Amino acid sequence: LPYSTRLFFDLLIFGVQAIGLSAQGLADLEYSTIEVDVLLDRARSAVSDANKYDLSKKCLAIARDLRYDGGIVRASILLCEVCARTNRTEEALQYYLEAEEKLNPGGISNPLVLDKSALLEVYTGLGDLFFQEKLYDYAGRYYQRVLALEPKDYVNMEKAGDACLLDARYDSAEVIYKGLIRYYKSQGNYPRLVKTYQKLANAYSEHGNPSKGLFYYLAIEEIIEYNGYPEERAVMYNNMGKQYA
């Protein structure tokens, strides 16, 4: 064959081989990521925390080697859950922060959320972890990040308010609780409404603002007069008497 023709066929064969090698590499990678996902399923269904921990650690190591961010996130979250249950707070914090970095590489100043539901889980976990350690300022920050992504998450809204209350930031707590109050009113959920008013009434009364405390006790009185049981009214009247005193 002429040189130009042989060169064409050589290049063609090289190209086919390169494509084959590339496909083989892709197949190997796919198999490895599938292996991570299978191990994660085994870890989730493991009965003991020890087995969950060991399988999740293995998954995380493989996922890191593959730079498989989805596997890193899921393995990290599962490790966090196990560590939080077994009082390994520092280790849980380490895994949560690794998952957060993968899910939002831009950070708070430049958010680039890759998986909203997973990031919500991480932020909630971090908030709960700090709350448990009585680091209420940090806990509140993470609950607020949840609310920035999901403004109608009323469970975490209450946690954010509680964190402010326990951090002695009563006015900030009041602002957050107002969202809860509107929601409970719309649902006719009087027991939860009374509980929220009670938190604010106690906080203001015990920390130098009795008139503000009385405002919320009066709100409780209005609800219980029409919706409460006799024993609830008795407790409420006792609280009101003490407040006036």
Short mmCIF file of N, CA, C and O in Angstrom, two decimals, residues 44 73-82 85 96 99-100 103 113 115-129 142-143 145-146 149-150 153 156 159:
data_model
loop_
_atom_site.label_atom_id
_atom_site.label_comp_id
_atom_site.label_asym_id
_atom_site.label_seq_id
_atom_site.Cartn_x
_atom_site.Cartn_y
_atom_site.Cartn_z
N ARG A 44 -26.34 0.57 55.20
CA ARG A 44 -27.62 1.09 55.71
C ARG A 44 -28.46 0.00 56.35
O ARG A 44 -29.19 0.24 57.32
N VAL A 73 -20.25 11.78 49.88
CA VAL A 73 -21.31 12.45 50.64
C VAL A 73 -22.17 11.43 51.39
O VAL A 73 -22.40 11.56 52.60
N ARG A 74 -22.63 10.40 50.68
CA ARG A 74 -23.53 9.43 51.31
C ARG A 74 -22.83 8.63 52.41
O ARG A 74 -23.41 8.38 53.46
N ALA A 75 -21.58 8.25 52.17
CA ALA A 75 -20.83 7.51 53.20
C ALA A 75 -20.56 8.41 54.40
O ALA A 75 -20.67 7.97 55.56
N SER A 76 -20.22 9.67 54.15
CA SER A 76 -19.94 10.60 55.25
C SER A 76 -21.17 10.81 56.12
O SER A 76 -21.09 10.82 57.35
N ILE A 77 -22.33 10.99 55.47
CA ILE A 77 -23.57 11.22 56.23
C ILE A 77 -23.91 10.01 57.08
O ILE A 77 -24.30 10.13 58.25
N LEU A 78 -23.73 8.81 56.52
CA LEU A 78 -24.02 7.60 57.29
C LEU A 78 -23.05 7.47 58.47
O LEU A 78 -23.46 7.11 59.59
N LEU A 79 -21.79 7.79 58.25
CA LEU A 79 -20.81 7.78 59.35
C LEU A 79 -21.17 8.80 60.42
O LEU A 79 -21.02 8.54 61.62
N CYS A 80 -21.65 9.97 59.99
CA CYS A 80 -22.08 11.00 60.94
C CYS A 80 -23.18 10.48 61.84
O CYS A 80 -23.15 10.69 63.06
N GLU A 81 -24.15 9.84 61.25
CA GLU A 81 -25.29 9.33 62.02
C GLU A 81 -24.83 8.32 63.08
O GLU A 81 -25.27 8.37 64.23
N VAL A 82 -23.93 7.42 62.66
CA VAL A 82 -23.43 6.40 63.59
C VAL A 82 -22.61 7.07 64.70
O VAL A 82 -22.78 6.76 65.88
N ARG A 85 -24.73 8.93 67.24
CA ARG A 85 -25.44 8.02 68.14
C ARG A 85 -24.51 7.44 69.20
O ARG A 85 -24.94 7.10 70.30
N TYR A 96 -19.32 15.40 58.74
CA TYR A 96 -20.33 16.36 58.28
C TYR A 96 -19.69 17.49 57.47
O TYR A 96 -20.21 17.89 56.43
N ALA A 99 -18.75 16.31 54.02
CA ALA A 99 -19.95 16.23 53.17
C ALA A 99 -20.40 17.62 52.74
O ALA A 99 -20.76 17.85 51.58
N GLU A 100 -20.36 18.58 53.68
CA GLU A 100 -20.78 19.95 53.36
C GLU A 100 -19.90 20.54 52.26
O GLU A 100 -20.39 21.19 51.34
N LEU A 103 -20.90 19.14 48.94
CA LEU A 103 -22.24 19.53 48.50
C LEU A 103 -22.35 21.00 48.15
O LEU A 103 -23.17 21.40 47.34
N VAL A 113 -25.10 24.92 45.44
CA VAL A 113 -25.70 23.73 46.05
C VAL A 113 -25.86 22.64 45.01
O VAL A 113 -26.56 22.81 44.00
N ASP A 115 -26.74 19.26 45.81
CA ASP A 115 -27.79 18.31 46.18
C ASP A 115 -28.51 18.90 47.40
O ASP A 115 -28.05 18.76 48.53
N LYS A 116 -29.63 19.55 47.15
CA LYS A 116 -30.32 20.30 48.20
C LYS A 116 -30.75 19.41 49.35
O LYS A 116 -30.55 19.75 50.52
N SER A 117 -31.35 18.25 49.05
CA SER A 117 -31.86 17.40 50.12
C SER A 117 -30.73 16.89 51.01
O SER A 117 -30.86 16.85 52.24
N ALA A 118 -29.60 16.52 50.40
CA ALA A 118 -28.46 16.05 51.19
C ALA A 118 -27.87 17.18 52.02
O ALA A 118 -27.49 16.98 53.17
N LEU A 119 -27.80 18.38 51.44
CA LEU A 119 -27.25 19.52 52.17
C LEU A 119 -28.15 19.89 53.35
O LEU A 119 -27.66 20.24 54.43
N LEU A 120 -29.46 19.80 53.17
CA LEU A 120 -30.38 20.03 54.27
C LEU A 120 -30.14 19.04 55.40
O LEU A 120 -30.16 19.40 56.58
N GLU A 121 -29.88 17.80 55.03
CA GLU A 121 -29.60 16.77 56.03
C GLU A 121 -28.31 17.08 56.79
O GLU A 121 -28.24 16.93 58.01
N VAL A 122 -27.31 17.55 56.06
CA VAL A 122 -26.02 17.88 56.68
C VAL A 122 -26.17 19.08 57.61
O VAL A 122 -25.69 19.06 58.75
N TYR A 123 -26.83 20.13 57.14
CA TYR A 123 -27.01 21.33 57.97
C TYR A 123 -27.81 21.01 59.23
O TYR A 123 -27.50 21.48 60.32
N THR A 124 -28.86 20.20 59.09
CA THR A 124 -29.66 19.81 60.26
C THR A 124 -28.81 19.00 61.23
O THR A 124 -28.85 19.22 62.45
N GLY A 125 -28.03 18.06 60.70
CA GLY A 125 -27.16 17.25 61.55
C GLY A 125 -26.14 18.08 62.30
O GLY A 125 -25.89 17.87 63.49
N LEU A 126 -25.53 19.05 61.60
CA LEU A 126 -24.56 19.93 62.26
C LEU A 126 -25.24 20.78 63.33
O LEU A 126 -24.69 20.96 64.43
N GLY A 127 -26.43 21.29 63.02
CA GLY A 127 -27.17 22.06 64.03
C GLY A 127 -27.47 21.24 65.26
O GLY A 127 -27.24 21.68 66.40
N ASP A 128 -27.94 20.00 65.05
CA ASP A 128 -28.27 19.13 66.18
C ASP A 128 -27.03 18.78 67.00
O ASP A 128 -27.08 18.68 68.22
N LEU A 129 -25.91 18.58 66.29
CA LEU A 129 -24.65 18.23 66.95
C LEU A 129 -24.20 19.37 67.87
O LEU A 129 -23.86 19.15 69.04
N TYR A 142 -26.48 26.99 61.76
CA TYR A 142 -26.78 25.90 60.81
C TYR A 142 -28.28 25.74 60.61
O TYR A 142 -28.74 25.43 59.50
N TYR A 143 -29.08 25.94 61.66
CA TYR A 143 -30.53 25.88 61.47
C TYR A 143 -30.98 27.01 60.53
O TYR A 143 -31.89 26.82 59.72
N ARG A 145 -29.25 28.18 58.10
CA ARG A 145 -28.89 27.76 56.73
C ARG A 145 -29.94 26.80 56.17
O ARG A 145 -30.22 26.83 54.97
N VAL A 146 -30.49 25.97 57.05
CA VAL A 146 -31.60 25.11 56.61
C VAL A 146 -32.76 25.98 56.14
O VAL A 146 -33.33 25.75 55.06
N LEU A 149 -32.58 27.57 52.76
CA LEU A 149 -32.89 26.67 51.64
C LEU A 149 -34.35 26.21 51.67
O LEU A 149 -34.93 25.93 50.62
N GLU A 150 -34.92 26.11 52.87
CA GLU A 150 -36.28 25.58 53.03
C GLU A 150 -37.02 26.43 54.06
O GLU A 150 -37.13 26.04 55.23
N ASP A 153 -39.57 24.95 56.77
CA ASP A 153 -39.18 23.82 57.62
C ASP A 153 -39.43 24.23 59.07
O ASP A 153 -38.57 24.78 59.74
N ASN A 156 -37.15 22.77 62.04
CA ASN A 156 -35.88 23.45 62.24
C ASN A 156 -36.06 24.92 62.59
O ASN A 156 -35.18 25.53 63.22
N LYS A 159 -36.22 24.81 66.26
CA LYS A 159 -34.87 24.57 66.80
C LYS A 159 -34.03 25.85 66.75
O LYS A 159 -33.27 26.15 67.68
#
